Short mmCIF file of C-alpha atoms and ligand atoms in Angstrom, two decimals:
data_model
loop_
_atom_site.label_atom_id
_atom_site.label_comp_id
_atom_site.label_asym_id
_atom_site.label_seq_id
_atom_site.Cartn_x
_atom_site.Cartn_y
_atom_site.Cartn_z
CA UNK L 1 0.00 0.00 0.00
CA UNK L 2 1.60 3.21 -1.15
CA UNK L 3 -1.13 5.53 0.09
CA UNK L 4 -0.55 7.72 3.11
CA UNK L 5 -3.37 8.56 5.48
CA UNK L 6 -4.21 12.25 5.65
CA UNK L 7 -4.15 12.00 9.43
CA UNK L 8 -0.53 10.84 9.36
CA UNK L 9 0.47 13.62 6.99
CA UNK L 10 -0.97 16.17 9.41
CA UNK L 11 0.78 14.46 12.32
CA UNK L 12 4.23 14.67 10.68
CA UNK L 13 4.23 16.60 7.42
CA UNK L 14 7.24 15.80 5.26
CA UNK L 15 7.45 19.05 3.35
CA UNK L 16 8.78 18.88 -0.24
CA UNK L 17 8.35 15.12 -0.38
CA UNK L 18 6.17 13.21 -2.81
CA UNK L 19 3.03 11.73 -1.31
CA UNK L 20 0.18 9.55 -2.57
CA UNK L 21 -3.25 9.80 -1.05
CA UNK L 22 -6.69 8.45 -1.87
CA UNK L 23 -10.07 9.79 -0.84
CA UNK L 24 -13.39 11.33 -1.72
CA UNK L 25 -13.87 14.84 -3.00
CA UNK L 26 -15.62 17.05 -0.48
CA UNK L 27 -15.37 20.22 -2.56
CA UNK L 28 -13.83 21.38 -5.81
CA UNK L 29 -13.32 25.10 -6.35
CA UNK L 30 -12.25 27.14 -9.37
CA UNK L 31 -11.26 23.99 -11.28
CA UNK L 32 -8.14 24.10 -9.16
CA UNK L 33 -8.62 23.34 -5.47
CA UNK L 34 -9.71 19.86 -4.43
CA UNK L 35 -10.70 19.21 -0.81
CA UNK L 36 -10.03 15.52 -0.34
CA UNK L 37 -11.07 13.49 2.69
CA UNK L 38 -10.06 9.90 3.36
CA UNK L 39 -11.93 9.35 6.62
CA UNK L 40 -8.81 9.12 8.75
CA UNK L 41 -9.41 12.59 10.21
CA UNK L 42 -11.94 15.39 10.21
CA UNK L 43 -9.40 17.44 8.25
CA UNK L 44 -9.45 17.54 4.47
CA UNK L 45 -6.30 17.79 2.41
CA UNK L 46 -6.18 20.66 -0.03
CA UNK L 47 -4.83 19.41 -3.33
CA UNK L 48 -3.98 21.99 -5.95
CA UNK L 49 -3.95 21.57 -9.70
CA UNK L 50 -1.08 23.90 -10.39
CA UNK L 51 -0.45 23.67 -14.12
CA UNK L 52 -2.06 22.49 -17.29
CA UNK L 53 -0.43 19.06 -17.07
CA UNK L 54 -3.70 17.55 -15.86
CA UNK L 55 -5.92 16.51 -18.71
CA UNK L 56 -9.13 18.53 -19.20
CA UNK L 57 -11.09 15.29 -19.43
CA UNK L 58 -9.90 14.24 -16.00
CA UNK L 59 -10.68 17.63 -14.48
CA UNK L 60 -14.24 17.35 -15.76
CA UNK L 61 -14.68 14.15 -13.80
CA UNK L 62 -13.64 15.67 -10.48
CA UNK L 63 -16.95 16.22 -8.76
CA UNK L 64 -18.15 16.19 -5.17
CA UNK L 65 -18.41 12.56 -4.11
CA UNK L 66 -16.02 11.13 -6.68
CA UNK L 67 -13.06 9.09 -5.48
CA UNK L 68 -9.50 9.89 -6.47
CA UNK L 69 -5.94 8.81 -6.05
CA UNK L 70 -3.60 11.75 -6.04
CA UNK L 71 0.13 11.85 -6.39
CA UNK L 72 1.79 15.10 -5.54
CA UNK L 73 4.32 17.17 -3.71
CA UNK L 74 3.59 18.26 -0.16
CA UNK L 75 4.42 21.96 0.05
CA UNK L 76 3.96 24.85 2.46
CA UNK L 77 0.71 26.62 1.66
CA UNK L 78 0.51 30.35 1.28
CA UNK L 79 -3.27 30.24 1.23
CA UNK L 80 -5.51 30.77 4.23
CA UNK L 81 -6.90 27.85 6.20
CA UNK L 82 -4.11 25.30 5.86
CA UNK L 83 -0.40 25.30 6.54
CA UNK L 84 0.43 22.86 3.77
CA UNK L 85 -1.16 21.43 0.65
CA UNK L 86 -0.46 18.95 -2.09
CA UNK L 87 0.73 20.22 -5.42
CA UNK L 88 -0.76 17.66 -7.77
CA UNK L 89 1.47 15.70 -10.15
CA UNK L 90 -1.12 13.17 -11.28
CA UNK L 91 -4.73 12.26 -10.60
CA UNK L 92 -6.39 8.91 -11.07
CA UNK L 93 -10.18 8.91 -11.03
CA UNK L 94 -11.23 5.72 -9.23
CA UNK L 95 -14.95 6.31 -9.20
CA UNK L 96 -16.98 9.04 -10.82
CA UNK L 97 -20.01 10.53 -9.11
CA UNK L 98 -22.82 12.35 -10.87
CA UNK L 99 -22.95 15.71 -9.11
CA UNK L 100 -26.63 16.20 -9.95
CA UNK L 101 -27.57 12.92 -8.31
CA UNK L 102 -25.12 12.53 -5.43
CA UNK L 103 -27.23 13.09 -2.30
CA UNK L 104 -24.47 14.49 -0.09
CA UNK L 105 -23.94 18.03 -1.35
CA UNK L 106 -21.48 20.44 0.25
CA UNK L 107 -24.20 22.14 2.28
CA UNK L 108 -26.04 21.54 5.54
CA UNK L 109 -28.36 18.54 5.39
CA UNK L 110 -30.91 17.69 8.06
CA UNK L 111 -30.21 14.59 10.13
CA UNK L 112 -33.62 13.25 9.09
CA UNK L 113 -32.59 13.44 5.46
CA UNK L 114 -29.23 11.84 6.18
CA UNK L 115 -30.90 8.91 7.98
CA UNK L 116 -32.42 8.01 4.64
CA UNK L 117 -28.92 8.10 3.16
CA UNK L 118 -27.35 6.12 5.99
CA UNK L 119 -25.02 4.37 3.54
CA UNK L 120 -23.53 7.69 2.44
CA UNK L 121 -23.84 9.89 5.52
CA UNK L 122 -20.51 8.59 6.83
CA UNK L 123 -18.96 10.88 4.19
CA UNK L 124 -20.10 13.97 6.08
CA UNK L 125 -17.93 15.67 8.69
CA UNK L 126 -20.44 15.20 11.48
CA UNK L 127 -21.00 11.48 10.97
CA UNK L 128 -17.37 10.67 10.41
CA UNK L 129 -16.53 12.46 13.68
CA UNK L 130 -19.28 10.65 15.56
CA UNK L 131 -18.23 7.26 14.23
CA UNK L 132 -14.54 7.80 14.93
CA UNK L 133 -15.47 8.71 18.50
CA UNK L 134 -17.72 5.64 18.69
CA UNK L 135 -14.82 3.48 17.61
CA UNK L 136 -12.42 5.06 20.11
CA UNK L 137 -14.97 4.64 22.90
CA UNK L 138 -15.14 0.92 22.20
CA UNK L 139 -11.38 0.68 22.54
CA UNK L 140 -11.47 2.83 25.68
CA UNK L 141 -13.95 0.39 27.20
CA UNK L 142 -11.77 -2.63 26.51
CA UNK L 143 -8.75 -0.69 27.70
CA UNK L 144 -10.38 0.16 31.03
CA UNK L 145 -11.42 -3.39 31.78
CA UNK L 146 -8.24 -4.95 30.50
CA UNK L 147 -6.13 -2.63 32.64
CA UNK L 148 -8.26 -3.39 35.67
CA UNK L 149 -7.98 -7.17 35.35
CA UNK L 150 -11.44 -7.97 33.98
CA UNK L 151 -11.99 -10.92 31.65
CA UNK L 152 -13.89 -10.21 28.45
CA UNK L 153 -16.58 -12.85 27.96
CA UNK L 154 -18.98 -13.52 25.13
CA UNK L 155 -22.49 -14.25 26.30
CA UNK L 156 -24.96 -15.82 23.88
CA UNK L 157 -27.04 -13.72 21.52
CA UNK L 158 -29.67 -16.43 21.08
CA UNK L 159 -31.12 -17.28 24.45
CA UNK L 160 -34.06 -18.94 26.14
CA UNK L 161 -34.07 -16.66 29.20
CA UNK L 162 -35.69 -13.26 29.55
CA UNK L 163 -33.04 -11.63 31.73
CA UNK L 164 -34.99 -8.49 32.46
CA UNK L 165 -38.30 -10.28 32.85
CA UNK L 166 -39.94 -7.56 30.80
CA UNK L 167 -41.03 -9.82 27.94
CA UNK L 168 -39.75 -7.47 25.27
CA UNK L 169 -37.95 -10.10 23.22
CA UNK L 170 -37.62 -10.82 19.52
CA UNK L 171 -38.41 -14.48 18.78
CA UNK L 172 -35.84 -16.62 17.01
CA UNK L 173 -37.50 -19.45 15.14
CA UNK L 174 -37.31 -21.60 12.04
CA UNK L 175 -40.93 -22.72 12.32
CA UNK L 176 -43.00 -21.82 9.31
CA UNK L 177 -45.96 -19.45 9.42
CA UNK L 178 -48.55 -22.21 9.74
CA UNK L 179 -46.75 -23.79 12.64
CA UNK L 180 -46.61 -20.45 14.45
CA UNK L 181 -50.11 -19.33 13.64
CA UNK L 182 -51.73 -22.41 15.09
CA UNK L 183 -53.13 -21.73 18.54
CA UNK L 184 -50.72 -23.91 20.45
CA UNK L 185 -47.33 -23.39 18.88
CA UNK L 186 -45.23 -26.45 19.57
CA UNK L 187 -41.75 -25.08 20.16
CA UNK L 188 -40.37 -28.57 20.77
CA UNK L 189 -40.48 -28.82 16.97
CA UNK L 190 -38.49 -25.61 16.63
CA UNK L 191 -34.80 -25.48 15.77
CA UNK L 192 -33.58 -25.47 19.38
CA UNK L 193 -36.43 -27.61 20.65
CA UNK L 194 -37.68 -24.75 22.76
CA UNK L 195 -38.75 -21.12 22.58
CA UNK L 196 -35.76 -18.88 21.93
CA UNK L 197 -35.20 -15.17 21.46
CA UNK L 198 -32.52 -12.56 20.87
CA UNK L 199 -30.96 -11.55 24.16
CA UNK L 200 -32.04 -8.41 26.05
CA UNK L 201 -28.99 -8.63 28.29
CA UNK L 202 -26.00 -10.87 28.91
CA UNK L 203 -26.16 -10.28 32.63
CA UNK L 204 -27.39 -13.64 33.90
CA UNK L 205 -24.71 -15.53 32.00
CA UNK L 206 -22.12 -12.92 33.04
CA UNK L 207 -23.04 -13.61 36.67
CA UNK L 208 -22.19 -17.27 36.25
CA UNK L 209 -18.75 -16.35 34.92
CA UNK L 210 -18.11 -13.73 37.61
CA UNK L 211 -18.67 -16.49 40.17
CA UNK L 212 -15.71 -18.34 38.75
CA UNK L 213 -13.47 -15.77 37.11
CA UNK L 214 -14.04 -12.93 39.57
CA UNK L 215 -14.42 -9.82 37.44
CA UNK L 216 -15.83 -10.11 33.94
CA UNK L 217 -17.56 -7.96 31.34
CA UNK L 218 -19.57 -8.44 28.19
CA UNK L 219 -19.80 -5.97 25.33
CA UNK L 220 -22.23 -6.96 22.65
CA UNK L 221 -25.47 -6.28 20.83
CA UNK L 222 -28.77 -6.51 22.71
CA UNK L 223 -32.27 -6.47 21.33
CA UNK L 224 -35.49 -5.10 22.76
CA UNK L 225 -38.89 -5.24 21.14
CA UNK L 226 -40.25 -2.36 23.21
CA UNK L 227 -42.44 -0.12 21.16
CA UNK L 228 -40.92 3.14 22.34
CA UNK L 229 -40.19 5.58 19.61
CA UNK L 230 -37.96 7.97 21.54
CA UNK L 231 -34.69 9.67 20.72
CA UNK L 232 -32.89 7.44 23.25
CA UNK L 233 -34.26 3.96 22.53
CA UNK L 234 -33.18 1.59 19.80
CA UNK L 235 -34.45 -1.94 19.18
CA UNK L 236 -30.86 -3.09 18.63
CA UNK L 237 -28.20 -1.46 20.75
CA UNK L 238 -24.87 -2.35 22.27
CA UNK L 239 -24.40 -2.82 25.97
CA UNK L 240 -21.39 -3.14 28.23
CA UNK L 241 -22.08 -5.27 31.28
CA UNK L 242 -19.41 -5.75 33.93
CA UNK L 243 -20.11 -8.22 36.72
CA UNK L 244 -17.98 -8.39 39.85
CA UNK L 245 -17.79 -11.05 42.54
CA UNK L 246 -17.56 -9.73 46.12
CA UNK L 247 -18.76 -6.22 45.13
CA UNK L 248 -21.56 -4.55 47.09
CA UNK L 249 -23.65 -1.68 45.77
CA UNK L 250 -21.19 1.00 46.94
CA UNK L 251 -18.34 -0.75 45.14
CA UNK L 252 -20.60 -1.00 42.09
CA UNK L 253 -21.37 2.73 42.12
CA UNK L 254 -17.68 3.55 42.60
CA UNK L 255 -16.76 1.41 39.60
CA UNK L 256 -19.52 2.89 37.41
CA UNK L 257 -18.40 6.42 38.25
CA UNK L 258 -14.71 5.82 37.66
CA UNK L 259 -15.46 3.85 34.47
CA UNK L 260 -17.51 6.70 32.98
CA UNK L 261 -14.91 9.29 33.96
CA UNK L 262 -12.15 7.17 32.44
CA UNK L 263 -14.04 6.94 29.14
CA UNK L 264 -14.66 10.68 29.01
CA UNK L 265 -11.00 11.43 29.68
CA UNK L 266 -10.02 8.84 27.06
CA UNK L 267 -12.12 10.65 24.47
CA UNK L 268 -10.70 14.05 25.46
CA UNK L 269 -7.20 12.61 25.07
CA UNK L 270 -7.69 10.74 21.79
CA UNK L 271 -10.37 12.60 19.83
CA UNK L 272 -9.60 16.27 20.24
CA UNK L 273 -10.02 17.23 16.55
CA UNK L 274 -13.39 15.53 16.28
CA UNK L 275 -14.54 16.90 19.63
CA UNK L 276 -13.54 20.42 18.66
CA UNK L 277 -15.46 20.11 15.42
CA UNK L 278 -18.60 18.80 17.14
CA UNK L 279 -18.25 21.43 19.86
CA UNK L 280 -18.23 24.22 17.25
CA UNK L 281 -21.15 22.63 15.43
CA UNK L 282 -23.20 22.58 18.62
CA UNK L 283 -22.24 26.12 19.55
CA UNK L 284 -23.60 27.31 16.22
CA UNK L 285 -26.77 25.33 16.76
CA UNK L 286 -27.20 26.68 20.30
CA UNK L 287 -26.70 30.26 19.18
CA UNK L 288 -29.78 29.94 17.00
CA UNK L 289 -31.95 28.98 19.97
CA UNK L 290 -33.67 31.51 22.25
CA UNK L 291 -31.39 32.43 25.17
CA UNK L 292 -33.33 30.60 27.88
CA UNK L 293 -33.21 27.33 25.96
CA UNK L 294 -29.46 27.38 25.45
CA UNK L 295 -27.44 24.92 27.50
CA UNK L 296 -25.07 26.47 30.01
CA UNK L 297 -22.09 24.34 29.07
CA UNK L 298 -20.81 23.48 25.63
CA UNK L 299 -19.84 19.93 24.72
CA UNK L 300 -16.22 19.90 25.88
CA UNK L 301 -17.07 21.88 29.03
CA UNK L 302 -19.81 19.37 29.82
CA UNK L 303 -17.41 16.44 29.45
CA UNK L 304 -14.80 18.15 31.65
CA UNK L 305 -17.42 19.09 34.24
CA UNK L 306 -18.52 15.46 34.45
CA UNK L 307 -14.96 14.25 34.92
CA UNK L 308 -14.16 16.81 37.61
CA UNK L 309 -17.22 16.56 39.82
CA UNK L 310 -18.35 13.79 42.11
CA UNK L 311 -21.67 12.33 41.02
CA UNK L 312 -24.50 13.08 43.47
CA UNK L 313 -25.76 9.88 45.13
CA UNK L 314 -29.29 9.81 46.56
CA UNK L 315 -31.80 7.13 47.41
CA UNK L 316 -35.02 6.75 45.49
CA UNK L 317 -36.90 8.00 48.58
CA UNK L 318 -34.79 11.17 48.72
CA UNK L 319 -35.26 11.75 45.00
CA UNK L 320 -38.97 11.14 45.42
CA UNK L 321 -39.23 13.85 48.13
CA UNK L 322 -37.26 16.35 46.04
CA UNK L 323 -39.50 15.73 43.06
CA UNK L 324 -42.73 15.76 45.06
CA UNK L 325 -41.88 19.07 46.72
CA UNK L 326 -40.53 20.69 43.57
CA UNK L 327 -42.20 23.70 42.02
CA UNK L 328 -42.50 21.71 38.83
CA UNK L 329 -44.68 19.17 40.59
CA UNK L 330 -46.69 21.77 42.51
CA UNK L 331 -47.32 23.84 39.40
CA UNK L 332 -48.16 20.68 37.45
CA UNK L 333 -45.38 21.24 34.94
CA UNK L 334 -44.62 17.49 34.92
CA UNK L 335 -46.72 15.41 32.59
CA UNK L 336 -46.69 12.64 35.22
CA UNK L 337 -47.17 14.12 38.70
CA UNK L 338 -45.23 12.64 41.58
CA UNK L 339 -47.55 11.82 44.43
CA UNK L 340 -47.22 8.21 45.53
CA UNK L 341 -44.05 6.50 46.75
CA UNK L 342 -43.33 3.58 44.48
CA UNK L 343 -44.00 5.26 41.16
CA UNK L 344 -41.38 4.87 38.45
CA UNK L 345 -39.56 8.06 37.46
CA UNK L 346 -40.07 9.22 33.89
CA UNK L 347 -37.36 10.86 31.85
CA UNK L 348 -38.84 14.32 32.65
CA UNK L 349 -38.21 13.62 36.37
CA UNK L 350 -34.71 12.30 35.80
CA UNK L 351 -33.85 15.33 33.71
CA UNK L 352 -35.29 17.68 36.33
CA UNK L 353 -33.02 16.18 39.01
CA UNK L 354 -29.91 16.22 36.82
CA UNK L 355 -30.37 19.40 34.80
CA UNK L 356 -32.37 21.69 37.11
CA UNK L 357 -31.99 20.54 40.70
CA UNK L 358 -28.45 19.18 41.09
CA UNK L 359 -26.92 20.33 37.79
CA UNK L 360 -24.69 17.26 37.95
CA UNK L 361 -24.77 13.56 37.12
CA UNK L 362 -26.84 11.75 39.74
CA UNK L 363 -26.90 8.14 40.91
CA UNK L 364 -30.25 7.09 42.35
CA UNK L 365 -30.19 3.88 44.39
CA UNK L 366 -32.43 1.72 46.57
CA UNK L 367 -35.46 1.70 44.31
CA UNK L 368 -38.85 0.17 45.23
CA UNK L 369 -38.67 -3.54 44.51
CA UNK L 370 -41.98 -3.42 42.65
CA UNK L 371 -40.49 -1.47 39.73
CA UNK L 372 -37.21 -3.39 39.37
CA UNK L 373 -36.09 -6.77 38.03
CA UNK L 374 -36.25 -10.00 40.04
CA UNK L 375 -32.51 -10.42 40.51
CA UNK L 376 -31.83 -7.32 42.60
CA UNK L 377 -30.89 -7.72 46.25
CA UNK L 378 -33.70 -7.01 48.70
CA UNK L 379 -32.95 -4.48 51.46
CA UNK L 380 -33.85 -5.17 55.10
CA UNK L 381 -36.87 -2.85 54.79
CA UNK L 382 -38.22 -5.51 52.38
CA UNK L 383 -39.59 -2.70 50.22
CA UNK L 384 -36.54 -1.55 48.31
CA UNK L 385 -33.81 -3.27 46.36
CA UNK L 386 -30.12 -2.50 45.87
CA UNK L 387 -30.61 -1.02 42.42
CA UNK L 388 -28.82 1.97 40.97
CA UNK L 389 -29.36 4.14 37.92
CA UNK L 390 -26.77 6.64 36.74
CA UNK L 391 -28.40 9.69 35.17
CA UNK L 392 -26.60 12.09 32.83
CA UNK L 393 -27.61 15.54 31.62
CA UNK L 394 -29.30 15.50 28.24
CA UNK L 395 -29.43 11.69 28.29
CA UNK L 396 -31.24 10.54 31.41
CA UNK L 397 -30.41 6.94 32.37
CA UNK L 398 -27.03 5.95 31.00
CA UNK L 399 -26.34 3.03 33.36
CA UNK L 400 -28.66 0.65 35.16
CA UNK L 401 -27.29 -1.87 37.63
CA UNK L 402 -27.61 -3.50 41.04
CA UNK L 403 -26.21 -5.69 43.72
CA UNK L 404 -27.57 -9.15 42.93
CA UNK L 405 -29.68 -11.25 45.25
CA UNK L 406 -27.24 -13.95 46.38
CA UNK L 407 -29.54 -15.59 48.99
CA UNK L 408 -31.34 -18.60 47.55
CA UNK L 409 -34.45 -18.38 49.74
CA UNK L 410 -34.99 -14.66 49.12
CA UNK L 411 -34.42 -15.06 45.39
CA UNK L 412 -36.82 -18.00 45.20
CA UNK L 413 -39.49 -16.01 47.00
CA UNK L 414 -39.06 -13.09 44.60
CA UNK L 415 -39.23 -15.36 41.55
CA UNK L 416 -42.50 -16.86 42.79
CA UNK L 417 -44.01 -13.49 43.60
CA UNK L 418 -43.23 -12.27 40.11
CA UNK L 419 -44.60 -15.38 38.46
CA UNK L 420 -41.32 -16.24 36.74
CA UNK L 421 -40.80 -19.84 35.61
CA UNK L 422 -38.07 -21.07 37.97
CA UNK L 423 -37.45 -24.17 35.85
CA UNK L 424 -35.92 -21.99 33.16
CA UNK L 425 -33.61 -20.45 35.74
CA UNK L 426 -32.29 -23.64 37.37
CA UNK L 427 -28.73 -22.83 36.41
CA UNK L 428 -29.04 -19.26 37.75
CA UNK L 429 -30.38 -20.63 41.04
CA UNK L 430 -27.52 -23.16 41.18
CA UNK L 431 -25.13 -20.24 41.65
CA UNK L 432 -26.90 -19.52 44.93
CA UNK L 433 -26.70 -23.17 45.98
CA UNK L 434 -23.03 -23.75 45.31
CA UNK L 435 -20.64 -21.20 46.75
CA UNK L 436 -22.75 -18.09 46.49
CA UNK L 437 -21.08 -14.72 47.13
CA UNK L 438 -22.27 -11.12 47.18
CA UNK L 439 -21.83 -9.72 43.69
CA UNK L 440 -22.85 -6.75 41.60
CA UNK L 441 -22.84 -5.39 38.10
CA UNK L 442 -24.32 -2.87 35.74
CA UNK L 443 -25.13 -2.19 32.10
CA UNK L 444 -23.93 0.85 30.19
CA UNK L 445 -25.88 1.70 27.04
CA UNK L 446 -23.11 2.15 24.48
CA UNK L 447 -25.09 4.45 22.19
CA UNK L 448 -26.01 6.65 25.15
CA UNK L 449 -22.38 7.29 26.07
CA UNK L 450 -21.67 7.97 22.38
CA UNK L 451 -24.52 10.51 22.44
CA UNK L 452 -23.08 12.18 25.52
CA UNK L 453 -19.57 12.39 24.05
CA UNK L 454 -20.70 13.73 20.68
CA UNK L 455 -23.64 15.93 21.70
CA UNK L 456 -25.86 14.11 19.21
CA UNK L 457 -29.48 14.27 20.32
CA UNK L 458 -30.87 11.19 18.61
CA UNK L 459 -29.76 7.60 19.08
CA UNK L 460 -30.43 7.05 15.35
CA UNK L 461 -27.44 9.25 14.61
CA UNK L 462 -24.82 7.46 16.71
CA UNK L 463 -25.19 3.90 15.35
CA UNK L 464 -24.45 3.14 11.69
CA UNK L 465 -27.77 1.51 10.82
CA UNK L 466 -30.39 2.15 13.50
CA UNK L 467 -33.15 -0.36 14.15
CA UNK L 468 -36.24 1.21 15.65
CA UNK L 469 -39.96 0.36 15.47
CA UNK L 470 -41.00 0.21 11.80
CA UNK L 471 -37.46 0.79 10.62
CA UNK L 472 -34.84 -1.76 9.61
CA UNK L 473 -33.66 -0.27 6.33
CA UNK L 474 -30.23 -1.08 4.98
O1 4AD B 1 -31.32 -0.69 32.72
P1 4AD B 1 -31.16 -1.85 31.78
O2 4AD B 1 -32.37 -2.44 31.20
O3 4AD B 1 -30.31 -2.92 32.58
C1 4AD B 1 -30.01 -4.18 32.18
O4 4AD B 1 -30.25 -4.65 31.11
C2 4AD B 1 -29.19 -4.92 33.20
N1 4AD B 1 -29.21 -6.35 32.85
C3 4AD B 1 -27.79 -4.38 33.21
C4 4AD B 1 -26.92 -5.06 34.22
O5 4AD B 1 -27.09 -4.84 35.40
N2 4AD B 1 -25.97 -5.87 33.78
O6 4AD B 1 -30.20 -1.42 30.58
C5 4AD B 1 -28.90 -0.93 30.83
C6 4AD B 1 -28.62 0.31 30.00
C7 4AD B 1 -29.56 1.47 30.28
O7 4AD B 1 -29.15 2.22 31.38
C8 4AD B 1 -29.45 2.26 28.98
O8 4AD B 1 -28.30 3.06 28.97
C9 4AD B 1 -29.27 1.16 27.95
O9 4AD B 1 -28.81 0.02 28.62
N3 4AD B 1 -30.53 0.85 27.27
C10 4AD B 1 -30.83 1.20 26.01
N4 4AD B 1 -30.12 1.89 25.10
C11 4AD B 1 -30.67 2.09 23.91
N5 4AD B 1 -31.89 1.62 23.55
C12 4AD B 1 -32.65 0.91 24.43
N6 4AD B 1 -33.83 0.44 24.05
C13 4AD B 1 -32.10 0.68 25.72
N7 4AD B 1 -32.55 0.03 26.82
C14 4AD B 1 -31.58 0.13 27.73
MG1 MG B 2 -32.80 0.52 33.47
#
């Protein structure tokens, strides 16, 4: 491979040397200046056609969206906006692109429009920045766990257990339509001989490995058939789920906080060009909003603020009192009013606590057992469980986790109360029979941390090909 990456040229420019690059044309001005981007960085390379040695026929084919290989001399630039440029010696057109048809024009496109061009939107500055940050975040995650002695495990994607007990699973079957449509579907005839689905979480399997390996984590796709068309829910999303033997809820919260802060610092350290670009983009967007709607901190300030401040930790009951006594509640500004202990918080309540009341990330813990999953450890009040949710500004819940119920009798009681089929969970219950230990874990929604780091407001814009209700294009 004789092509240099534009990123590497910027990192150590070898002035007056010959270079070869390949990329896509972002702009072409005055039949002379080509802005080429190869995806390695937000920065384009200005390539200049300096004499008549380039064939007219070739110049005609240089259009926005076309792909080129350029050979040239890297020289100091006297023009504004770049300190060096490539003086072109030869151009090879790899792929032409009809400028009248190419959907990605050098102008501002709406994100809605670009979602319909999801196969081409990666050639815009915004999406390439978002996806480079997404990639770095994934490495940051592995880096954190690897450095801290966690084992990376791969939990199954096809499963017969509903980990969250919420019944929001996509069926996996090879039965034909007739076999499924009949009243009593006989899943013993199905491929796996039983009812199976795509996983909603790798947690239960991760628990089994934590109780043998100590500290483990999963990082994989999860699937939820919940019909919620919001800007923060996807039907297919990626989740990071660490699970730690001997951890109680405080240890769990400490790990979640230091993990998030590590990731944010990792992105500040490794993605400064992309962050700066997205920061500027958001500033422009904010400046068009009325003053009272503008956010107080810009993107990079928000990331730094989160790293430098301790997350507020309050119990559900404390959060409930704050919300109930808030002016928002009294003046009925909430869509769902807070009046009875035990209600689930909606995203409007979470955002009130984080954005208006504390102006800081908040961890709420000790939730009512009635609104949480069966596996969470029951407190001595027998009303609340050792659950925790980490809430972030602009996002709401970014992490959900808990200390797990390690006592067989208590867990059995909970499973019966919730009407869960214990036969399906025999292996999960075995963990409590043979060498049980206190243990804890949590799940971080990968797309939600990407949203926080990039300032993107819709989950559909931080995953290459979003799957949401009524949408599985591409
Ligand atoms: O709170 P959740 O449902 O927790 C679990 O699944 C646990 N088994 C995790 C654990 O303890 N190991 O989901 C965890 C996180 C949420 O906080 C949210 O960030 C993200 O996953 N999440 C979603 N992200 C995008 N689209 C959806 N539909 C999501 N549902 C949850
Ligand atoms: Mg949750």
